[in-house]
Amino acid sequence: KPGKRMKAALTPLCLLPALLWSHAAMATTADERRSTLDDQTAVAVTIYNQDLALVKDHRRLELPVGGLDLAFRDVSARIQPETALLRGLTEGARLQVIEQNFDFDLLTPGKLLEKYVGRPVGIIKVHPTTGEETEEEATVLAAAEGTVLRIGDRIETGQPGRIVFRELPPNLRDRPTLVMKLDNGLAGPQELELSYLTAGLSWKADYVGELAADDGHLDLTGWVTLKNTSGTPYRDAQLQLVAGDVNRVRDLPSPVMAKEGMRMMAAAAPMMEEEALFEYHLYSLAQPTTIADNQSKQVALLAAQNIPARKELIFMGHDYYYRAQQGEIGVKLKASVFLEIDNREEANLGLPLPKGVVRIYKQDSQGKAQFVGEDRIDHTPKNETLRLKLGEAFDVTADKTQTDFVKLSGTGPWQYQFETAYRLRLRNAKPEAVTVKVREPIPGDWKLLESSHPPQKVSANLAEWEIKIPAEGETVLTYRVRVRF
């Protein structure tokens, strides 16, 4: 069929839905009462550690008496609809939710084509020389893996021109919407609260510590990093964070995926107030804060100065070489560097610390802070000890050799008995003396027969030596042990 000539340029596919929305939404949602963020009077967000948040959205709406459909727009795109609870806060409110639907099929050119499969559309083509535009009617046959159209008596694939849609399908929305069928018994303005659980909101703690020149004290700052990929902003939200491992029943992932890409923003904020909540800890931000969609925001958690710290250099052994002949075990083994901090009030700390990463810095000779290591901590209660592994020492090394191995007896479990001896040559290239710890996990039933330095039995399977190594010198540790297992 010959096409109709167009006297004016028509709207391309990418712009058409926005222009059609106003008219089409009125036509398809005439019985709905829509609520947007303009109706919001307050919002509270409680975020847990496991990509979970509780949202309490307060809105003020004018509602008629009787049955109506309330389209609660601008909810999280990753809402768990089965957790949604709407309640009236106005005195005398008689509000009953009969049915609810979560519409997460959002308006895009691809979705619009899918909804129009089997329906007519207009195809706008432009003459290559005159620029004249003509329109043909077509039927969308498929849109899943490319567009298939019937135009007159022929089938065309691809997109032969601009596509015109006459209306917006009723089940396609421009943003996530929870539609609730209500029975309302109170006419007039009402305060409503919609609470629900959602994914897409998470938080983590990060700590920055700066060591003093003598490694004996530490200044510690804590930050909370909030991340919002839920598909909606939370303006001037009352923010609370729960630290602890809350048990959850695992479901299939939400069909709506979060957008990629994040904006970063650091917010100067007061320290958070902390309180116990059940078997967890709750942190509350003193002032409301806005968490934009696709944003990462940092707020202050704590600041503590002059915390006593202890640095340890440790050589840690293994239990496997007490069971067989080994000979040379290791050359130039490096000492592991640990930092211990007491989380106590008398140590200028004494706070429940959420799990996160602790990064340690130290100033060089020019007064510039340099990164010296990091470690991850679990939730740490008050009066516990933080133990951070920062790396491996450069100047403190050891050579380890098994000098003797004798099988004394044994043909079965708890009859095997061995006697074995070791030599550790501990070296220090620093211009000052250092003290190191040598920790040896020894299996089975064991007895230390000889030792060049006094040991300590830390636990049933762990022996420890604390040894001083002179500046630019070495110390040799030798010991013999009998084991039975």
Coordinates of C-alpha atoms in Angstrom, one line a residue:
K1 CA 0.0 0.0 0.0
P2 CA 1.3 3.5 -0.8
G3 CA 2.2 5.4 2.3
K4 CA 0.6 8.7 3.5
R5 CA 2.7 11.8 3.1
M6 CA 3.7 13.7 6.3
K7 CA 3.8 17.5 6.2
A8 CA 5.7 17.7 9.5
A9 CA 8.5 15.6 11.0
L10 CA 7.2 13.1 13.6
T11 CA 8.8 12.2 16.9
P12 CA 11.5 9.5 16.8
L13 CA 11.2 6.3 18.9
C14 CA 13.6 7.4 21.6
L15 CA 11.6 10.6 22.4
L16 CA 8.0 9.5 21.8
P17 CA 7.3 7.7 25.1
A18 CA 8.0 10.9 27.1
L19 CA 5.6 12.9 25.0
L20 CA 2.9 10.2 25.1
W21 CA 3.1 9.6 28.8
S22 CA 0.9 12.5 30.0
H23 CA -2.0 11.6 27.7
A24 CA -1.6 7.9 27.8
A25 CA -1.2 7.7 31.6
M26 CA -4.4 9.6 32.1
A27 CA -6.2 7.2 29.7
T28 CA -4.9 4.0 31.2
T29 CA -4.8 5.0 34.9
A30 CA -8.0 7.0 35.1
D31 CA -9.2 5.1 38.2
E32 CA -5.8 5.3 40.0
R33 CA -4.8 7.8 42.7
R34 CA -1.1 8.4 42.0
S35 CA 1.4 9.3 44.8
T36 CA 4.9 10.6 44.0
L37 CA 7.8 11.9 46.1
D38 CA 6.1 15.3 46.1
D39 CA 3.7 13.7 48.6
Q40 CA 6.5 12.5 50.9
T41 CA 6.7 14.1 54.3
A42 CA 9.4 11.9 55.8
V43 CA 11.4 8.8 55.1
A44 CA 13.4 6.6 57.5
V45 CA 15.9 4.0 56.3
T46 CA 17.5 1.3 58.4
I47 CA 20.3 -0.5 56.5
Y48 CA 21.7 -3.9 57.5
N49 CA 25.1 -5.5 56.5
Q50 CA 23.7 -8.1 54.1
D51 CA 22.4 -5.9 51.2
L52 CA 19.1 -5.3 53.0
A53 CA 17.3 -2.2 54.2
L54 CA 14.0 -1.4 55.9
V55 CA 12.3 1.7 54.3
K56 CA 9.5 3.6 56.1
D57 CA 8.0 6.1 53.6
H58 CA 5.6 8.7 55.0
R59 CA 3.3 10.5 52.6
R60 CA 0.3 12.8 52.9
L61 CA -2.6 12.1 50.4
E62 CA -6.1 13.2 49.8
L63 CA -8.2 9.9 49.5
P64 CA -11.9 9.4 48.7
V65 CA -14.1 7.1 50.6
G66 CA -14.6 3.6 49.1
G67 CA -12.6 1.5 46.8
L68 CA -9.6 2.9 44.8
D69 CA -6.3 1.9 43.3
L70 CA -3.4 3.7 44.9
A71 CA -0.2 3.8 42.7
F72 CA 2.6 4.4 45.1
R73 CA 5.4 5.6 42.8
D74 CA 9.1 6.0 43.4
V75 CA 9.5 2.9 45.6
S76 CA 12.7 0.9 45.4
A77 CA 13.1 -1.0 42.2
R78 CA 14.5 -3.9 44.3
I79 CA 11.6 -3.9 46.8
Q80 CA 10.5 -7.3 48.3
P81 CA 6.8 -6.8 47.6
E82 CA 5.7 -9.5 50.0
T83 CA 7.1 -7.4 52.9
A84 CA 5.2 -4.2 52.0
L85 CA 2.9 -2.9 54.7
L86 CA 0.7 0.2 54.3
R87 CA -1.0 1.7 57.3
G88 CA -2.8 4.9 58.0
L89 CA -1.4 7.2 60.7
T90 CA -4.3 9.7 60.8
E91 CA -6.6 9.3 63.8
G92 CA -9.7 7.5 62.8
A93 CA -8.2 6.0 59.6
R94 CA -9.9 2.9 58.4
L95 CA -7.7 1.7 55.5
Q96 CA -7.7 -1.9 54.2
V97 CA -5.4 -3.3 51.5
I98 CA -7.2 -5.8 49.4
E99 CA -4.6 -6.5 46.7
Q100 CA -1.2 -5.2 45.6
N101 CA 0.9 -5.4 42.5
F102 CA 4.5 -4.4 42.0
D103 CA 5.0 -3.0 38.5
F104 CA 8.7 -3.2 37.7
D105 CA 8.4 -3.4 33.9
L106 CA 9.8 0.0 33.1
L107 CA 9.3 2.1 30.0
T108 CA 12.1 1.7 27.4
P109 CA 12.0 1.5 23.6
G110 CA 12.6 -2.3 23.8
K111 CA 9.9 -2.9 26.3
L112 CA 7.5 -0.7 24.3
L113 CA 8.1 -2.9 21.2
E114 CA 7.6 -6.1 23.2
K115 CA 4.2 -4.8 24.5
Y116 CA 3.2 -4.0 20.9
V117 CA 3.7 -7.5 19.5
G118 CA 0.5 -8.3 17.5
R119 CA -0.5 -4.6 17.4
P120 CA -0.3 -1.9 14.7
V121 CA 2.3 0.8 14.7
G122 CA 3.3 3.6 12.3
I123 CA 6.5 3.4 10.3
I124 CA 8.0 6.8 9.3
K125 CA 10.4 6.8 6.3
V126 CA 12.3 9.7 4.8
H127 CA 12.9 10.1 1.1
P128 CA 16.7 10.1 0.5
T129 CA 16.6 13.1 -1.9
T130 CA 13.6 15.2 -1.1
G131 CA 13.5 14.6 2.6
E132 CA 9.8 14.1 2.4
E133 CA 8.4 11.8 5.2
T134 CA 5.8 9.2 4.6
E135 CA 4.0 6.9 7.1
E136 CA 3.0 3.2 6.6
E137 CA 1.0 1.1 8.9
A138 CA 2.7 -2.1 10.2
T139 CA 2.1 -4.9 12.6
V140 CA 4.8 -5.9 15.1
L141 CA 5.3 -9.7 14.8
A142 CA 8.3 -10.1 17.1
A143 CA 10.7 -8.0 19.2
A144 CA 12.7 -10.4 21.3
E145 CA 15.9 -10.7 19.2
G146 CA 15.2 -7.9 16.8
T147 CA 12.2 -6.3 15.2
V148 CA 10.0 -8.3 12.8
L149 CA 7.2 -6.3 11.1
R150 CA 4.4 -7.1 8.6
I151 CA 4.0 -4.1 6.3
G152 CA 1.2 -4.7 3.8
D153 CA 1.9 -8.0 2.1
R154 CA 5.6 -8.3 3.1
I155 CA 7.6 -9.1 6.1
E156 CA 10.6 -6.9 7.1
T157 CA 13.2 -7.3 9.8
G158 CA 15.2 -4.8 11.6
Q159 CA 13.9 -1.2 11.9
P160 CA 13.1 0.2 8.5
G161 CA 12.3 3.7 9.9
R162 CA 11.1 5.5 12.9
I163 CA 8.3 3.7 14.8
V164 CA 5.2 5.6 16.0
F165 CA 3.2 4.2 18.9
R166 CA -0.4 5.5 19.3
E167 CA -0.7 4.9 23.1
L168 CA 1.2 3.6 26.1
P169 CA 0.4 0.1 27.3
P170 CA -1.3 0.2 30.7
N171 CA 1.1 -2.2 32.4
L172 CA 4.3 -0.3 31.4
R173 CA 5.4 2.4 33.8
D174 CA 8.2 5.0 33.7
R175 CA 9.4 4.1 37.3
P176 CA 8.9 1.3 39.8
T177 CA 5.4 1.5 41.2
L178 CA 3.5 -0.4 43.9
V179 CA -0.2 -0.5 43.0
M180 CA -2.5 -1.2 45.9
K181 CA -6.3 -1.8 45.8
L182 CA -7.7 -0.1 48.9
D183 CA -10.9 0.1 50.8
N184 CA -10.8 3.5 52.5
G185 CA -13.3 4.5 55.2
L186 CA -12.1 8.0 55.9
A187 CA -12.4 10.9 53.4
G188 CA -9.9 13.7 53.2
P189 CA -6.2 14.2 53.7
Q190 CA -4.4 11.3 55.4
E191 CA -0.9 10.5 56.6
L192 CA 0.2 7.1 55.3
E193 CA 3.3 5.0 56.0
L194 CA 4.5 2.3 53.6
S195 CA 7.2 0.1 55.0
Y196 CA 9.1 -2.5 53.1
L197 CA 12.3 -4.5 52.9
T198 CA 14.5 -3.9 49.9
A199 CA 17.9 -4.9 48.4
G200 CA 20.1 -2.3 46.7
L201 CA 21.0 -0.4 49.9
S202 CA 24.1 -1.5 51.8
W203 CA 26.8 -0.1 54.1
K204 CA 30.3 -1.0 55.2
A205 CA 32.7 0.4 57.7
D206 CA 36.2 1.6 56.8
Y207 CA 38.8 2.7 59.3
V208 CA 42.0 4.8 58.8
G209 CA 44.7 4.7 61.5
E210 CA 47.9 6.8 61.6
L211 CA 50.8 5.4 63.7
A212 CA 53.0 7.5 65.8
A213 CA 56.7 7.6 65.1
D214 CA 57.5 5.0 67.7
D215 CA 54.7 2.7 66.6
G216 CA 53.4 2.8 70.1
H217 CA 50.2 4.9 69.6
L218 CA 47.6 5.3 66.9
D219 CA 44.9 7.8 65.9
L220 CA 41.9 6.1 64.4
T221 CA 39.1 7.5 62.3
G222 CA 36.0 5.4 61.2
W223 CA 33.8 6.0 58.2
V224 CA 30.6 4.4 57.0
T225 CA 30.2 4.0 53.2
L226 CA 26.6 3.9 52.1
K227 CA 25.7 2.6 48.6
N228 CA 22.4 3.0 46.9
T229 CA 21.5 1.0 43.8
S230 CA 17.8 0.6 44.7
G231 CA 16.5 2.7 41.8
T232 CA 15.1 5.6 43.9
P233 CA 16.5 8.4 46.0
Y234 CA 15.9 8.8 49.7
R235 CA 15.7 12.6 50.5
D236 CA 16.5 13.9 54.0
A237 CA 16.2 10.4 55.3
Q238 CA 16.5 9.5 59.0
L239 CA 19.3 7.0 58.7
Q240 CA 20.1 4.0 61.0
L241 CA 22.6 1.2 60.5
V242 CA 22.5 -2.2 62.1
A243 CA 25.8 -4.0 62.8
G244 CA 25.4 -7.8 63.3
D245 CA 24.6 -11.0 61.5
V246 CA 20.9 -11.1 61.1
N247 CA 19.5 -14.4 59.9
R248 CA 17.7 -14.3 56.6
V249 CA 15.8 -16.8 54.5
R250 CA 17.4 -16.8 51.0
D251 CA 15.1 -16.3 48.1
L252 CA 15.7 -16.1 44.3
P253 CA 17.2 -12.8 43.2
S254 CA 15.0 -9.9 42.3
P255 CA 14.0 -9.7 38.6
V256 CA 15.0 -6.1 38.5
M257 CA 18.8 -5.6 38.2
A258 CA 20.5 -2.4 39.5
K259 CA 22.1 0.0 37.2
E260 CA 25.9 0.0 36.9
G261 CA 28.0 3.0 37.8
M262 CA 28.1 5.0 41.1
R263 CA 28.7 8.6 42.1
M264 CA 30.9 9.2 45.0
M265 CA 30.2 11.8 47.7
A266 CA 31.8 12.5 51.1
A267 CA 29.5 14.1 53.6
A268 CA 30.8 16.0 56.6
A269 CA 28.5 14.6 59.3
P270 CA 28.5 14.3 63.1
M271 CA 29.5 11.1 64.7
M272 CA 26.8 8.4 64.9
E273 CA 25.0 7.5 68.1
E274 CA 25.3 3.8 69.1
E275 CA 22.9 1.6 71.1
A276 CA 22.3 -2.1 71.7
L277 CA 19.4 -3.6 69.7
F278 CA 18.5 -7.2 70.5
E279 CA 21.8 -9.1 69.9
Y280 CA 23.1 -6.4 67.4
H281 CA 24.2 -2.8 67.6
L282 CA 22.3 0.1 66.1
Y283 CA 24.0 3.3 64.8
S284 CA 21.9 6.4 64.2
L285 CA 22.9 9.5 62.3
A286 CA 22.1 12.6 64.2
Q287 CA 20.9 14.6 61.2
P288 CA 18.9 13.6 58.1
T289 CA 20.9 12.9 55.0
T290 CA 20.0 12.4 51.3
I291 CA 21.1 9.2 49.6
A292 CA 20.7 9.7 45.9
D293 CA 20.2 6.8 43.5
N294 CA 23.4 5.3 42.2
Q295 CA 25.4 7.1 44.8
S296 CA 28.1 6.1 47.3
K297 CA 28.2 8.4 50.3
Q298 CA 30.5 8.5 53.3
V299 CA 29.6 9.7 56.8
A300 CA 31.7 9.8 59.9
L301 CA 31.5 7.0 62.4
L302 CA 34.1 7.6 65.1
A303 CA 37.4 9.5 65.8
A304 CA 39.8 8.4 68.6
Q305 CA 43.3 9.7 69.3
N306 CA 46.4 8.4 71.1
I307 CA 45.3 4.7 71.3
P308 CA 48.0 2.5 72.6
A309 CA 49.2 0.0 70.0
R310 CA 51.6 -3.0 70.1
K311 CA 53.6 -4.1 67.1
E312 CA 54.6 -7.7 66.8
L313 CA 57.0 -9.6 64.5
I314 CA 56.0 -13.3 64.3
F315 CA 57.5 -16.3 62.6
M316 CA 54.7 -18.9 62.4
G317 CA 55.5 -22.6 61.8
H318 CA 53.5 -25.5 60.6
D319 CA 52.6 -28.9 62.2
Y320 CA 53.3 -31.1 59.1
Y321 CA 57.1 -31.1 59.5
Y322 CA 56.9 -32.8 62.9
R323 CA 55.6 -36.0 61.2
A324 CA 58.4 -36.6 58.6
Q325 CA 62.0 -35.9 57.7
Q326 CA 62.3 -32.5 56.1
G327 CA 65.9 -31.2 56.2
E328 CA 65.9 -27.6 55.0
I329 CA 62.5 -26.1 55.7
G330 CA 62.9 -22.5 54.6
V331 CA 65.5 -19.9 53.6
K332 CA 65.0 -16.1 54.3
L333 CA 61.6 -16.6 55.8
K334 CA 60.0 -13.2 56.5
A335 CA 58.5 -12.2 59.8
S336 CA 54.8 -11.3 59.7
V337 CA 54.0 -7.8 61.0
F338 CA 51.0 -7.5 63.3
L339 CA 49.5 -4.6 65.2
E340 CA 47.4 -5.1 68.3
I341 CA 44.9 -2.5 69.7
D342 CA 42.8 -2.9 72.8
N343 CA 39.2 -1.8 72.3
R344 CA 38.8 -0.4 75.8
E345 CA 37.8 2.9 77.3
E346 CA 41.1 3.2 79.2
A347 CA 42.8 2.9 75.8
N348 CA 40.7 5.9 74.4
L349 CA 38.5 3.6 72.4
G350 CA 35.9 1.2 74.0
L351 CA 33.3 1.2 71.2
P352 CA 31.4 -1.6 69.4
L353 CA 33.2 -1.6 66.0
P354 CA 31.3 -2.8 62.9
K355 CA 33.2 -5.2 60.6
G356 CA 35.2 -3.5 57.9
V357 CA 38.7 -2.8 56.6
V358 CA 41.4 -1.0 58.7
R359 CA 44.0 0.8 56.8
I360 CA 47.2 2.0 58.6
Y361 CA 49.4 4.9 57.6
K362 CA 52.6 6.3 59.1
Q363 CA 54.5 9.5 58.4
D364 CA 57.9 9.3 56.7
S365 CA 60.9 11.5 57.6
Q366 CA 59.4 14.4 55.6
G367 CA 56.1 14.2 57.4
K368 CA 54.1 12.6 54.6
A369 CA 51.7 9.9 55.5
Q370 CA 52.5 6.6 53.7
F371 CA 50.4 3.4 53.5
V372 CA 51.9 0.5 55.6
G373 CA 49.2 -2.1 55.4
E374 CA 45.5 -3.1 55.9
D375 CA 43.5 -5.9 57.3
R376 CA 39.8 -6.8 57.6
I377 CA 38.1 -7.1 61.0
D378 CA 34.9 -8.8 62.1
H379 CA 32.3 -7.1 64.3
T380 CA 34.4 -6.4 67.4
P381 CA 32.6 -5.8 70.8
K382 CA 33.9 -3.4 73.4
N383 CA 36.8 -4.7 75.5
E384 CA 38.0 -7.0 72.8
T385 CA 41.4 -6.8 71.1
L386 CA 41.9 -5.9 67.4
R387 CA 44.7 -7.8 65.8
L388 CA 45.7 -6.6 62.3
K389 CA 48.2 -8.3 60.0
L390 CA 49.9 -5.4 58.0
G391 CA 52.4 -7.4 55.9
E392 CA 55.8 -9.1 55.9
A393 CA 59.0 -7.5 57.4
F394 CA 61.7 -6.6 55.0
D395 CA 64.7 -6.6 57.4
V396 CA 63.8 -9.5 59.8
T397 CA 64.3 -12.9 58.3
A398 CA 65.0 -16.5 59.3
D399 CA 66.5 -19.7 58.0
K400 CA 64.8 -22.9 59.3
T401 CA 66.3 -26.4 59.3
Q402 CA 65.3 -29.7 60.7
T403 CA 68.6 -31.0 62.2
D404 CA 67.4 -34.4 63.3
F405 CA 64.5 -36.8 62.9
V406 CA 64.2 -40.2 64.5
K407 CA 61.2 -42.6 64.6
L408 CA 61.1 -44.1 68.0
S409 CA 58.1 -46.5 67.6
G410 CA 54.7 -47.0 66.1
T411 CA 52.6 -49.1 63.8
G412 CA 49.2 -47.5 64.3
P413 CA 47.3 -44.4 65.5
W414 CA 48.6 -43.1 68.9
Q415 CA 51.6 -45.5 68.7
Y416 CA 53.7 -43.4 66.4
Q417 CA 56.5 -41.6 68.3
F418 CA 59.1 -39.3 66.8
E419 CA 61.9 -37.2 68.1
T420 CA 62.9 -34.3 66.0
A421 CA 65.2 -31.2 66.4
Y422 CA 65.3 -27.8 64.7
R423 CA 67.5 -24.8 64.2
L424 CA 66.2 -21.3 63.4
R425 CA 68.8 -18.7 62.5
L426 CA 67.0 -15.4 63.1
R427 CA 68.6 -12.3 61.5
N428 CA 68.0 -8.5 61.9
A429 CA 69.3 -6.0 59.4
K430 CA 67.9 -3.0 61.3
P431 CA 70.2 -0.5 63.1
E432 CA 68.3 -1.2 66.3
A433 CA 67.5 -4.5 68.2
V434 CA 64.1 -6.1 67.7
T435 CA 62.1 -8.7 69.6
V436 CA 60.4 -11.5 67.6
K437 CA 58.0 -14.3 68.5
V438 CA 58.5 -17.8 67.1
R439 CA 55.2 -19.8 67.2
E440 CA 55.3 -23.5 66.5
P441 CA 52.1 -25.6 66.3
I442 CA 53.1 -29.1 67.4
P443 CA 50.7 -32.0 66.8
G444 CA 49.6 -34.8 69.0
D445 CA 51.0 -35.4 72.5
W446 CA 54.3 -33.6 72.7
K447 CA 57.1 -32.8 75.1
L448 CA 59.9 -30.3 74.6
L449 CA 63.2 -32.1 75.5
E450 CA 65.7 -29.3 74.9
S451 CA 65.6 -25.6 74.0
S452 CA 68.3 -22.9 73.8
H453 CA 65.8 -20.2 74.9
P454 CA 63.0 -20.6 77.4
P455 CA 59.6 -21.5 75.7
Q456 CA 56.0 -20.9 76.7
K457 CA 53.2 -23.4 76.2
V458 CA 50.5 -21.1 74.9
S459 CA 47.9 -23.9 74.3
A460 CA 47.7 -27.6 73.9
N461 CA 49.3 -27.6 70.5
L462 CA 51.3 -24.3 70.4
A463 CA 54.8 -23.5 71.8
E464 CA 56.1 -19.9 71.7
W465 CA 59.5 -18.3 72.1
E466 CA 60.1 -14.6 72.5
I467 CA 63.6 -13.8 71.3
K468 CA 65.6 -10.6 71.1
I469 CA 67.8 -10.1 68.0
P470 CA 70.6 -7.5 68.2
A471 CA 71.0 -4.7 65.8
E472 CA 72.4 -5.9 62.5
G473 CA 73.0 -9.3 64.0
E474 CA 71.5 -12.7 64.5
T475 CA 70.2 -15.1 67.2
V476 CA 70.1 -18.9 66.8
L477 CA 67.2 -20.8 68.4
T478 CA 67.6 -24.6 68.7
Y479 CA 65.1 -27.1 70.3
R480 CA 64.3 -30.8 70.4
V481 CA 60.8 -32.2 70.8
R482 CA 59.2 -35.6 71.2
V483 CA 55.8 -36.2 69.7
R484 CA 53.3 -39.1 69.8
F485 CA 50.1 -39.4 67.7

